[in-house]
Amino acid sequence: MDVIPVKRPKRGTDSNSINWKTIVNKRIPVTAWIPHYTLATFFQDIVAGFTVGLTEIPQAIAYAIVAGLPPQYGLYSGLLDCIVYFIFGTCKDVNIGPTAIMALMVQPHVEKLGPDMAVLITFLSGAIIFVLGLLHLGFLVEFFSYPVIAGFTSAAAIQIGSSQIKSLLGIPGKANEFLEAWISVFKNITHISWWDSLLGVSTIILLILIKQVGRYGNRNSRPEFSTTRNILGKVLWLCSIARNAVVVIIGTLIAWILYTNGIKPFKLTGNIGKGLPTIQLPPFSTVFNNQTYSFVDMIKQYESSIAFVPLIAILEHVAIAKSFAKGKTIDATQEMIALGLCNLSGSFIRSMPVTGSFTRTAVNNASGVQTTLAGVVVTAMVLLALGFLTATFAFIPKATLAAVVICAMIHLIDYKAIITLWRTKKMDLIPFIITLLASLLVGLEYGILIGICSNILFVLHSSARPSIEIEREKFPQGDVFVVTPSRSLQFPSAEYLREKVIQDCYDPKVTVVLNGKYINNVDATVAKNFKVLADDLILREQNIIFWNFKMNVRNICKGVDQKLVDFFKDGNLQDIIEAAAPNGVPTLMVRF
């Protein structure tokens, strides 16, 4: 059960009732499956939700810090979002909440004008995503090719990981850009805190070890093994899945014990705002450093982020939903509507932008989740954390959170993309590398824009230079050049085709046959070039035949010149050549 099914209405019922029920089930998917919900399914969702909650709480705090926000903002982001997705979402595995990429994209704006910038862009992104969903404009993400997505994701992961090196080593100050972060590390290498470094590196090693040990565990019972082994397998599996929570708990206990005894070796997260968030309107103006900024001022500060934050959120979310659908159809429109509502609702409780999280979605799937109700369990755990554990969170070492983020980013870097692109199409490595380098050196928003433009240039170049096969075949009536383009022709390739034929088919009185077998469509520019090509070949006393062309192509050419239609022929090529040259000598068929 990978995608929550929508129950189809029975035949024979009233048509008005069918339409109403279908629309409700489609746009509010929970109404389709909740009547069939069972107690056994409920217990499975509780286990999955509890497991995901153990992962989300430390990640939410860490990602809020990446965004430059107070830690509680990350926890706020896991409240209403899961409940809204429970009602409107269609993929049972997806977990909505803060992600590293969203945190990194809002960080520069938070640094400029404070936390209100993160909340406002959450509201604006939600509104944009919701409207795009209503207008069925999800095709916009199709402009993000695999090389561009892989390059962008890898660059974001490298940049986020780099920004955490200072916290991992206990170096003072803040640096979030890739180059800035590493320059700052080397400049302040003498200020390394060895206690923070020891804790951070040990945490990374522990995370890796727990993940490896988890391979020997299994959440399912194995009757052929003893009960003790079954329990041990489940414990190992749970520890591996919740390893982020495990290392944060260990780091917090160590710090608490040391600090209560007057030993203060680590830099800590500090106090986290206690209590639940209050419901309020998103900030349409803000005060920062005793200066008031209007809504227009805030919008100007976002620049290209106002478009790229919602687009990246859609891209990340839909890609995750599709990857866990396991062959089932995903309603991208409904997913966009659900994601938009998640961000809109979150903005009323001071949330940062949210989208689907690959890490937590994978944990959700591995935990045996059955429905989106598991998200409600995650919300309950976050509420408990906000209500009772905020004092404890103050003792979380920054080095521990940095280690959690760095390990998560290691798995986010798409190492396999290079091998895949090398084996499939080596030219695709160019937009991948361009996107990766531009995102690291110029910025994520500009990097992905540069990557898209570079990819479009490759598409245009490919369109302008289609593969054209030219063969010289012998017939009783004489030799014939058979020219076969590999695909449909559009205006960028029009002149290239003409020049290719003129250059490679030069032999006076040898017929040129243009094979339209793979040409499903042409535009007016191509049709015009067909006429010019025919004129050029006739001038040098070569015959031309347009063979195997579809009727729609002929009609377009007919609109350019009525006489051009006489060049189009169907049937056996030898019969056509013989008809064109009844005396064994090729003759010109039509003169313009």
Coordinates of C-alpha atoms in Angstrom, one line a residue:
M1 CA 0.0 0.0 0.0
D2 CA 2.1 2.8 -1.3
V3 CA -0.3 5.5 -2.4
I4 CA -3.5 6.0 -0.5
P5 CA -6.3 4.7 -2.8
V6 CA -9.3 6.7 -3.7
K7 CA -12.5 4.6 -3.7
R8 CA -14.3 4.7 -7.0
P9 CA -18.0 5.5 -6.9
K10 CA -20.4 2.6 -7.6
R11 CA -22.2 2.5 -10.9
G12 CA -25.9 3.2 -11.0
T13 CA -26.0 5.9 -8.3
D14 CA -27.3 9.3 -8.9
S15 CA -25.0 11.4 -11.2
N16 CA -25.0 14.5 -8.9
S17 CA -24.0 12.4 -5.9
I18 CA -21.2 10.7 -7.9
N19 CA -19.7 14.0 -8.9
W20 CA -19.8 15.4 -5.4
K21 CA -18.3 12.3 -3.8
T22 CA -15.6 12.0 -6.4
I23 CA -14.5 15.6 -6.1
V24 CA -14.4 15.4 -2.3
N25 CA -12.5 12.1 -2.3
K26 CA -10.0 13.5 -4.9
R27 CA -9.4 16.8 -3.2
I28 CA -9.7 15.6 0.4
P29 CA -8.2 12.1 0.1
V30 CA -8.6 11.3 3.8
T31 CA -12.3 11.0 3.2
A32 CA -11.7 8.1 0.9
W33 CA -9.7 5.8 3.2
I34 CA -10.6 6.8 6.7
P35 CA -13.9 4.9 6.7
H36 CA -11.9 1.7 6.1
Y37 CA -9.3 2.4 8.7
T38 CA -8.5 -0.5 11.1
L39 CA -7.0 -0.8 14.5
A40 CA -4.1 -2.9 13.2
T41 CA -3.3 -0.1 10.7
F42 CA -3.5 2.4 13.5
F43 CA -0.9 0.6 15.6
Q44 CA 1.5 0.4 12.5
D45 CA 1.0 4.2 11.9
I46 CA 1.8 4.9 15.6
V47 CA 5.1 2.9 15.4
A48 CA 6.0 4.7 12.1
G49 CA 5.1 8.1 13.5
F50 CA 7.0 7.6 16.7
T51 CA 10.1 6.5 14.8
V52 CA 9.9 9.5 12.4
G53 CA 9.4 11.8 15.3
L54 CA 12.7 10.7 16.9
T55 CA 14.4 11.7 13.6
E56 CA 12.4 14.9 13.0
I57 CA 13.0 16.6 16.4
P58 CA 16.8 16.8 16.3
Q59 CA 16.7 17.5 12.5
A60 CA 14.2 20.4 13.0
I61 CA 16.4 22.0 15.6
A62 CA 19.5 21.6 13.5
Y63 CA 17.9 22.9 10.3
A64 CA 16.5 26.0 12.1
I65 CA 20.1 26.8 13.2
V66 CA 21.2 26.3 9.6
A67 CA 18.6 28.9 8.6
G68 CA 19.8 31.3 11.2
L69 CA 16.5 31.0 13.2
P70 CA 15.9 30.2 16.9
P71 CA 15.7 26.4 17.3
Q72 CA 12.0 26.5 18.2
Y73 CA 11.2 27.6 14.6
G74 CA 12.2 24.2 13.3
L75 CA 9.9 22.5 15.8
Y76 CA 7.0 24.9 14.8
S77 CA 7.5 23.7 11.3
G78 CA 6.6 20.2 12.2
L79 CA 3.2 20.9 13.8
L80 CA 0.4 22.0 11.4
D81 CA 2.2 20.7 8.3
C82 CA 1.8 17.0 9.2
I83 CA -1.9 17.5 10.1
V84 CA -2.7 19.3 6.9
Y85 CA -0.9 16.6 4.8
F86 CA -2.8 13.9 6.7
I87 CA -6.0 15.5 5.3
F88 CA -4.9 16.5 1.9
G89 CA -1.9 14.4 1.0
T90 CA -2.0 11.3 -1.2
C91 CA 1.3 9.5 -0.6
K92 CA 1.4 7.7 2.7
D93 CA 5.2 7.7 3.0
V94 CA 5.9 11.4 2.6
N95 CA 6.8 13.4 5.7
I96 CA 6.4 17.1 5.5
G97 CA 8.6 19.4 7.5
P98 CA 11.8 21.5 7.5
T99 CA 14.6 20.4 5.1
A100 CA 18.2 21.4 4.8
I101 CA 17.8 22.9 1.3
M102 CA 14.8 25.1 2.4
A103 CA 16.8 26.2 5.4
L104 CA 19.8 27.2 3.3
M105 CA 17.6 29.1 0.8
V106 CA 16.0 31.3 3.5
Q107 CA 19.2 31.8 5.5
P108 CA 20.5 34.9 3.6
H109 CA 17.1 36.7 4.1
V110 CA 17.0 35.8 7.8
E111 CA 20.5 37.3 8.2
K112 CA 19.4 40.5 6.5
L113 CA 16.1 41.2 8.2
G114 CA 15.5 38.6 10.9
P115 CA 13.1 35.6 11.4
D116 CA 10.1 37.4 10.0
M117 CA 11.6 37.0 6.5
A118 CA 11.4 33.2 6.9
V119 CA 7.8 33.3 8.0
L120 CA 6.7 35.6 5.2
I121 CA 8.3 33.6 2.5
T122 CA 6.6 30.5 4.0
F123 CA 3.3 32.3 3.5
L124 CA 4.2 33.5 0.0
S125 CA 5.6 30.1 -1.1
G126 CA 2.4 28.4 0.1
A127 CA 0.2 30.8 -1.8
I128 CA 2.3 30.4 -5.0
I129 CA 2.4 26.6 -4.7
F130 CA -1.3 26.4 -4.0
V131 CA -2.2 28.6 -7.0
L132 CA 0.1 26.6 -9.3
G133 CA -1.6 23.4 -8.2
L134 CA -5.1 24.8 -8.9
L135 CA -3.9 25.9 -12.3
H136 CA -2.3 22.5 -13.0
L137 CA 1.1 24.2 -13.7
G138 CA 3.2 21.4 -12.2
F139 CA 4.8 20.9 -15.6
L140 CA 7.1 23.8 -14.7
V141 CA 9.3 21.3 -12.7
E142 CA 9.9 19.5 -16.0
F143 CA 12.4 22.2 -16.9
F144 CA 14.6 20.8 -14.2
S145 CA 16.5 18.0 -15.8
Y146 CA 18.2 15.2 -13.9
P147 CA 21.7 16.6 -14.4
V148 CA 20.5 20.0 -13.1
I149 CA 18.7 18.5 -10.1
A150 CA 21.6 16.3 -9.2
G151 CA 24.1 19.2 -9.5
F152 CA 21.9 21.5 -7.4
T153 CA 21.1 19.0 -4.7
S154 CA 24.8 18.0 -4.4
A155 CA 25.9 21.7 -4.3
A156 CA 23.3 22.4 -1.6
A157 CA 24.5 19.4 0.5
I158 CA 28.1 20.4 0.1
Q159 CA 27.4 24.0 1.1
I160 CA 25.2 23.1 4.1
G161 CA 27.9 20.6 5.3
S162 CA 30.6 23.3 4.8
S163 CA 28.6 25.8 6.9
Q164 CA 28.6 23.3 9.8
I165 CA 32.4 22.8 9.9
K166 CA 32.9 25.8 12.3
S167 CA 30.3 24.5 14.7
L168 CA 31.8 21.0 14.5
L169 CA 35.2 22.3 15.4
G170 CA 34.0 24.8 17.9
I171 CA 35.4 27.8 15.9
P172 CA 33.6 31.1 16.8
G173 CA 31.7 33.1 14.2
K174 CA 29.3 32.3 11.4
A175 CA 29.9 31.6 7.7
N176 CA 27.3 30.0 5.4
E177 CA 28.6 30.4 1.9
F178 CA 30.8 27.6 0.6
L179 CA 34.0 29.6 0.0
E180 CA 33.4 31.9 2.9
A181 CA 32.9 28.9 5.3
W182 CA 36.2 27.3 4.3
I183 CA 38.2 30.5 4.2
S184 CA 36.9 31.3 7.7
V185 CA 37.9 27.8 8.9
F186 CA 41.5 28.1 7.7
K187 CA 41.8 31.7 9.0
N188 CA 40.6 30.6 12.5
I189 CA 42.3 27.2 12.5
T190 CA 44.2 28.2 15.7
H191 CA 40.9 28.8 17.6
I192 CA 39.7 25.3 17.3
S193 CA 38.0 23.9 20.4
W194 CA 39.4 20.5 20.9
W195 CA 36.6 19.4 23.1
D196 CA 34.0 20.4 20.5
S197 CA 36.1 18.8 17.8
L198 CA 36.3 15.5 19.8
L199 CA 32.6 15.4 20.4
G200 CA 31.7 16.3 16.8
V201 CA 34.0 13.8 15.2
S202 CA 33.0 11.1 17.7
T203 CA 29.3 11.8 16.9
I204 CA 30.0 11.4 13.2
I205 CA 31.8 8.1 13.8
L206 CA 29.0 6.9 16.1
L207 CA 26.3 7.8 13.5
I208 CA 28.1 5.8 10.9
L209 CA 28.6 2.8 13.2
I210 CA 25.0 2.8 14.3
K211 CA 23.8 2.8 10.7
Q212 CA 26.1 -0.1 9.8
V213 CA 25.0 -2.1 12.9
G214 CA 21.4 -1.5 11.9
R215 CA 21.9 -3.7 8.9
Y216 CA 21.8 -6.7 11.2
G217 CA 18.5 -5.6 12.6
N218 CA 15.0 -6.1 11.3
R219 CA 11.6 -4.6 12.3
N220 CA 9.8 -7.8 11.4
S221 CA 9.7 -10.9 13.6
R222 CA 11.5 -14.0 12.4
P223 CA 9.9 -17.2 13.7
E224 CA 12.9 -19.3 12.8
F225 CA 15.0 -17.4 15.3
S226 CA 14.8 -17.3 19.1
T227 CA 12.7 -14.6 20.8
T228 CA 15.8 -13.0 22.2
R229 CA 17.2 -12.6 18.7
N230 CA 14.0 -11.2 17.4
I231 CA 14.0 -8.5 20.2
L232 CA 17.7 -7.7 19.5
G233 CA 17.0 -7.4 15.8
K234 CA 14.2 -4.9 16.4
V235 CA 16.3 -2.9 18.9
L236 CA 19.2 -2.7 16.4
W237 CA 16.7 -1.6 13.6
L238 CA 15.1 1.0 15.8
C239 CA 18.5 2.4 16.9
S240 CA 19.6 2.6 13.3
I241 CA 16.5 4.4 12.2
A242 CA 16.5 6.8 15.2
R243 CA 20.3 7.3 15.3
N244 CA 20.0 11.1 15.1
A245 CA 17.9 11.1 18.3
V246 CA 20.3 8.6 19.9
V247 CA 23.4 10.7 19.4
V248 CA 21.6 13.9 20.4
I249 CA 20.4 12.2 23.6
I250 CA 23.9 11.0 24.3
G251 CA 25.5 14.3 23.6
T252 CA 22.9 16.2 25.7
L253 CA 23.4 13.8 28.7
I254 CA 27.2 14.2 28.5
A255 CA 26.9 18.0 28.4
W256 CA 24.3 18.1 31.2
I257 CA 26.4 16.0 33.5
L258 CA 29.5 18.1 32.9
Y259 CA 27.7 21.4 33.2
T260 CA 25.9 20.5 36.4
N261 CA 29.4 19.8 37.8
G262 CA 30.8 23.1 36.8
I263 CA 32.7 21.8 33.7
K264 CA 31.8 23.7 30.5
P265 CA 33.8 22.2 27.6
F266 CA 31.2 22.5 24.8
K267 CA 29.4 25.3 23.0
L268 CA 25.6 24.7 23.6
T269 CA 22.5 25.4 21.7
G270 CA 21.2 27.6 24.5
N271 CA 17.7 28.4 25.7
I272 CA 14.8 27.5 23.4
G273 CA 11.5 29.4 23.6
K274 CA 9.2 27.3 25.9
G275 CA 5.6 26.6 25.1
L276 CA 3.4 26.2 22.0
P277 CA 3.4 28.8 19.2
T278 CA 0.6 31.3 19.1
I279 CA -1.6 31.6 16.0
Q280 CA -1.1 34.9 14.4
L281 CA -1.0 36.5 10.9
P282 CA 2.2 36.3 8.9
P283 CA 4.3 39.4 9.3
F284 CA 3.6 41.8 6.4
S285 CA 6.1 44.2 7.8
T286 CA 9.0 43.9 10.2
V287 CA 11.3 45.8 12.5
F288 CA 14.9 44.9 12.4
N289 CA 17.7 46.8 14.1
N290 CA 15.2 49.5 15.1
Q291 CA 14.2 50.1 11.5
T292 CA 10.8 49.3 10.1
Y293 CA 10.5 47.5 6.7
S294 CA 7.3 47.5 4.8
F295 CA 5.8 44.5 2.9
V296 CA 7.3 45.9 -0.4
D297 CA 10.7 46.3 1.3
M298 CA 10.6 42.7 2.4
I299 CA 9.5 41.5 -1.1
K300 CA 12.5 43.4 -2.7
Q301 CA 14.9 41.6 -0.4
Y302 CA 13.8 38.2 -1.6
E303 CA 14.8 38.9 -5.2
S304 CA 14.8 35.6 -7.2
S305 CA 14.1 33.5 -4.0
I306 CA 10.4 34.4 -4.2
A307 CA 10.2 32.2 -7.3
F308 CA 12.9 29.6 -6.6
V309 CA 11.9 28.7 -3.0
P310 CA 8.4 27.5 -4.1
L311 CA 9.7 25.8 -7.2
I312 CA 12.5 23.9 -5.3
A313 CA 9.9 23.0 -2.7
I314 CA 7.6 21.5 -5.4
L315 CA 10.5 19.8 -7.1
E316 CA 11.8 18.2 -3.9
H317 CA 8.3 17.1 -2.8
V318 CA 7.0 15.7 -6.0
A319 CA 10.3 13.9 -6.7
I320 CA 10.1 12.2 -3.3
A321 CA 6.4 11.3 -3.7
K322 CA 7.1 9.7 -7.1
S323 CA 10.2 7.8 -5.8
F324 CA 8.1 6.2 -3.0
A325 CA 5.0 5.6 -5.1
K326 CA 6.5 2.3 -6.4
G327 CA 4.8 2.4 -9.8
K328 CA 1.5 3.9 -8.6
T329 CA 0.2 7.1 -10.1
I330 CA 0.9 10.3 -8.1
D331 CA -1.6 13.1 -8.5
A332 CA 1.0 16.0 -8.8
T333 CA -1.8 18.6 -8.7
Q334 CA -3.2 17.3 -5.4
E335 CA 0.3 17.1 -4.0
M336 CA 1.0 20.7 -4.9
I337 CA -2.3 21.8 -3.3
A338 CA -1.4 19.9 -0.2
L339 CA 2.1 21.3 0.0
G340 CA 0.8 24.8 -0.6
L341 CA -1.7 24.5 2.3
C342 CA 1.0 23.1 4.5
N343 CA 3.1 26.2 4.0
L344 CA 0.1 28.6 4.2
S345 CA -1.0 27.1 7.5
G346 CA 2.5 26.9 8.9
S347 CA 3.1 30.6 8.3
F348 CA 0.4 31.3 10.9
I349 CA 2.4 29.7 13.7
R350 CA 5.8 31.1 12.7
S351 CA 7.0 28.2 10.6
M352 CA 9.9 28.2 8.1
P353 CA 9.3 26.9 4.6
V354 CA 8.6 23.2 4.5
T355 CA 8.5 20.4 1.9
G356 CA 8.9 16.7 1.7
S357 CA 12.0 15.3 3.5
F358 CA 13.8 12.4 1.7
T359 CA 15.5 11.2 4.9
R360 CA 12.3 11.2 7.1
T361 CA 10.2 9.8 4.2
A362 CA 12.7 6.9 3.9
V363 CA 12.4 6.3 7.7
N364 CA 8.6 6.4 7.4
N365 CA 8.7 3.8 4.6
A366 CA 11.1 1.6 6.5
S367 CA 8.9 1.8 9.6
G368 CA 6.0 0.2 7.8
V369 CA 3.8 3.3 7.6
Q370 CA 0.3 2.6 6.3
T371 CA -1.4 6.0 6.0
T372 CA -0.7 9.7 6.4
L373 CA -2.2 9.4 10.0
A374 CA 1.4 8.7 11.0
G375 CA 2.1 12.5 10.6
V376 CA -0.4 13.2 13.4
V377 CA 1.7 11.1 15.7
V378 CA 4.8 13.1 14.7
T379 CA 2.9 16.3 15.5
A380 CA 2.0 14.9 18.9
M381 CA 5.7 14.1 19.6
V382 CA 6.7 17.6 18.6
L383 CA 4.0 19.1 20.8
L384 CA 5.3 17.1 23.7
A385 CA 8.9 18.2 23.0
L386 CA 7.8 21.9 22.9
G387 CA 5.8 21.5 26.1
F388 CA 8.2 19.5 28.3
L389 CA 11.7 19.2 26.8
T390 CA 12.7 22.8 25.8
A391 CA 14.8 23.1 29.0
T392 CA 16.7 19.9 28.1
F393 CA 17.3 21.1 24.5
A394 CA 19.4 24.0 25.9
F395 CA 22.1 21.4 26.7
I396 CA 22.4 20.1 23.2
P397 CA 26.0 20.7 22.0
K398 CA 26.3 22.6 18.8
A399 CA 29.0 20.1 17.7
T400 CA 26.5 17.3 18.0
L401 CA 23.9 19.0 15.8
A402 CA 26.6 19.9 13.3
A403 CA 27.5 16.2 13.1
V404 CA 23.9 15.3 12.5
V405 CA 23.6 17.8 9.7
I406 CA 26.9 16.8 8.1
C407 CA 26.0 13.1 8.1
A408 CA 22.6 13.9 6.5
M409 CA 24.3 15.9 3.8
I410 CA 26.8 13.1 3.0
H411 CA 23.9 11.0 1.9
L412 CA 22.3 13.8 0.1
I413 CA 25.2 14.3 -2.3
D414 CA 24.4 12.5 -5.5
Y415 CA 27.6 10.6 -6.1
K416 CA 26.0 8.1 -8.5
A417 CA 25.0 10.9 -10.9
I418 CA 28.5 11.2 -12.3
I419 CA 28.7 7.4 -13.0
T420 CA 25.2 7.4 -14.4
L421 CA 25.7 10.3 -16.7
W422 CA 29.1 9.0 -17.8
R423 CA 27.6 5.7 -18.8
T424 CA 24.5 7.1 -20.5
K425 CA 25.4 10.5 -22.1
K426 CA 28.7 12.1 -21.3
M427 CA 27.5 15.5 -22.6
D428 CA 25.0 15.7 -19.7
L429 CA 28.0 15.9 -17.3
I430 CA 28.5 19.5 -18.5
P431 CA 25.2 21.0 -17.2
F432 CA 25.7 18.9 -14.0
I433 CA 29.2 20.4 -13.4
I434 CA 28.0 23.9 -14.4
T435 CA 25.1 23.7 -12.0
L436 CA 27.3 22.3 -9.2
L437 CA 30.0 24.9 -9.5
A438 CA 27.7 27.9 -10.1
S439 CA 25.6 26.9 -7.1
L440 CA 28.7 26.7 -4.9
L441 CA 30.4 29.8 -6.2
V442 CA 27.6 32.2 -7.1
G443 CA 24.6 31.0 -5.0
L444 CA 21.9 28.4 -5.1
E445 CA 19.2 30.5 -6.8
Y446 CA 21.6 31.7 -9.5
G447 CA 23.3 28.4 -9.7
I448 CA 20.1 26.5 -10.6
L449 CA 19.1 29.3 -13.1
I450 CA 22.5 29.0 -14.8
G451 CA 22.1 25.2 -14.8
I452 CA 18.7 25.4 -16.5
C453 CA 20.0 27.9 -19.1
S454 CA 23.0 25.7 -19.9
N455 CA 20.7 22.7 -20.2
I456 CA 18.4 24.6 -22.5
L457 CA 21.3 25.6 -24.7
F458 CA 22.2 21.9 -25.0
V459 CA 18.6 21.1 -26.0
L460 CA 18.6 23.9 -28.5
H461 CA 21.9 22.7 -29.9
S462 CA 20.6 19.2 -30.2
S463 CA 17.4 20.5 -31.9
A464 CA 19.5 22.6 -34.3
R465 CA 21.8 19.7 -35.1
P466 CA 19.7 16.6 -35.5
S467 CA 21.3 13.3 -36.6
I468 CA 20.9 13.0 -40.4
E469 CA 21.8 9.8 -42.1
I470 CA 22.8 10.1 -45.8
E471 CA 23.2 6.9 -47.9
R472 CA 24.0 6.5 -51.6
E473 CA 21.9 3.7 -53.0
K474 CA 22.1 2.2 -56.5
F475 CA 19.0 1.7 -58.7
P476 CA 18.7 0.6 -62.3
Q477 CA 17.8 4.2 -63.2
G478 CA 21.0 5.5 -61.4
D479 CA 22.3 6.4 -58.0
V480 CA 20.1 8.1 -55.4
F481 CA 21.0 9.9 -52.2
V482 CA 18.6 8.9 -49.4
V483 CA 18.6 11.5 -46.6
T484 CA 16.9 10.4 -43.4
P485 CA 16.6 12.9 -40.4
S486 CA 16.3 11.0 -37.1
R487 CA 13.4 13.1 -35.7
S488 CA 10.9 15.9 -36.3
L489 CA 12.4 19.1 -37.6
Q490 CA 11.8 22.6 -36.1
F491 CA 13.1 26.0 -37.1
P492 CA 16.6 25.7 -35.4
S493 CA 17.4 22.7 -37.7
A494 CA 15.9 24.1 -40.9
E495 CA 19.1 25.7 -42.3
Y496 CA 21.3 22.9 -41.0
L497 CA 19.3 20.3 -43.0
R498 CA 19.5 22.4 -46.2
E499 CA 23.3 23.0 -45.9
K500 CA 23.9 19.3 -45.1
V501 CA 22.1 18.1 -48.2
I502 CA 23.6 20.8 -50.4
Q503 CA 27.1 19.9 -49.2
D504 CA 27.0 16.1 -48.9
C505 CA 24.7 15.3 -51.8
Y506 CA 26.6 17.1 -54.5
D507 CA 26.6 15.1 -57.7
P508 CA 25.0 16.5 -60.7
K509 CA 22.0 14.6 -62.0
V510 CA 21.8 12.3 -59.0
T511 CA 18.3 12.2 -57.3
V512 CA 18.0 13.3 -53.7
V513 CA 15.3 11.5 -51.7
L514 CA 14.4 13.1 -48.3
N515 CA 12.9 10.3 -46.2
G516 CA 10.3 11.6 -43.8
K517 CA 9.8 8.4 -41.9
Y518 CA 10.7 9.9 -38.5
I519 CA 9.4 13.4 -39.2
N520 CA 6.1 13.8 -37.4
N521 CA 5.9 17.5 -37.5
V522 CA 7.6 20.6 -39.0
D523 CA 7.0 24.3 -38.6
A524 CA 6.7 27.1 -41.3
T525 CA 10.5 27.8 -41.2
V526 CA 11.3 24.1 -42.1
A527 CA 8.6 24.1 -44.8
K528 CA 10.1 27.3 -46.3
N529 CA 13.5 25.7 -46.3
F530 CA 12.1 22.6 -48.1
K531 CA 11.1 25.0 -50.9
V532 CA 14.5 26.7 -50.9
L533 CA 16.3 23.3 -50.9
A534 CA 14.2 22.1 -53.9
D535 CA 15.0 25.4 -55.8
D536 CA 18.8 24.9 -55.0
L537 CA 18.9 21.3 -56.2
I538 CA 16.9 22.1 -59.4
L539 CA 19.3 24.9 -60.2
R540 CA 22.2 22.4 -60.2
E541 CA 20.1 19.9 -62.1
Q542 CA 19.4 17.5 -59.3
N543 CA 16.0 15.9 -58.8
I544 CA 14.4 15.9 -55.2
I545 CA 11.7 13.6 -53.9
F546 CA 10.0 14.0 -50.5
W547 CA 9.2 10.4 -49.5
N548 CA 7.2 8.9 -46.6
F549 CA 6.0 12.2 -45.3
K550 CA 2.8 12.4 -43.1
M551 CA -0.3 14.3 -44.3
N552 CA 0.0 17.0 -41.7
V553 CA 3.6 17.8 -42.9
R554 CA 2.4 18.0 -46.5
N555 CA -0.4 20.4 -45.5
I556 CA 2.1 22.7 -43.8
C557 CA 4.3 22.7 -46.9
K558 CA 1.3 23.3 -49.1
G559 CA 0.7 26.5 -47.2
V560 CA 4.1 27.7 -48.2
D561 CA 3.8 26.8 -51.9
Q562 CA 1.1 24.8 -53.6
K563 CA 3.6 23.4 -56.1
L564 CA 5.7 21.9 -53.3
V565 CA 3.1 19.2 -52.8
D566 CA 4.0 17.7 -56.2
F567 CA 7.4 16.6 -54.7
F568 CA 5.8 14.4 -52.1
K569 CA 5.5 10.7 -53.0
D570 CA 4.5 7.5 -51.2
G571 CA 5.1 3.8 -52.0
N572 CA 8.0 1.7 -53.1
L573 CA 11.1 3.9 -53.7
Q574 CA 12.3 2.0 -56.8
D575 CA 8.9 2.5 -58.4
I576 CA 9.0 6.2 -57.6
I577 CA 12.5 6.5 -59.1
E578 CA 11.4 4.6 -62.2
A579 CA 8.4 6.9 -62.6
A580 CA 10.6 9.9 -62.2
A581 CA 13.0 8.7 -64.9
P582 CA 11.1 6.4 -67.4
N583 CA 14.0 6.4 -69.8
G584 CA 16.7 5.5 -67.3
V585 CA 17.8 9.1 -66.9
P586 CA 16.6 11.1 -63.9
T587 CA 14.4 14.1 -64.9
L588 CA 13.4 17.1 -63.0
M589 CA 9.8 16.7 -61.8
V590 CA 8.7 20.3 -61.1
R591 CA 10.1 23.7 -61.7
F592 CA 9.0 26.6 -59.6

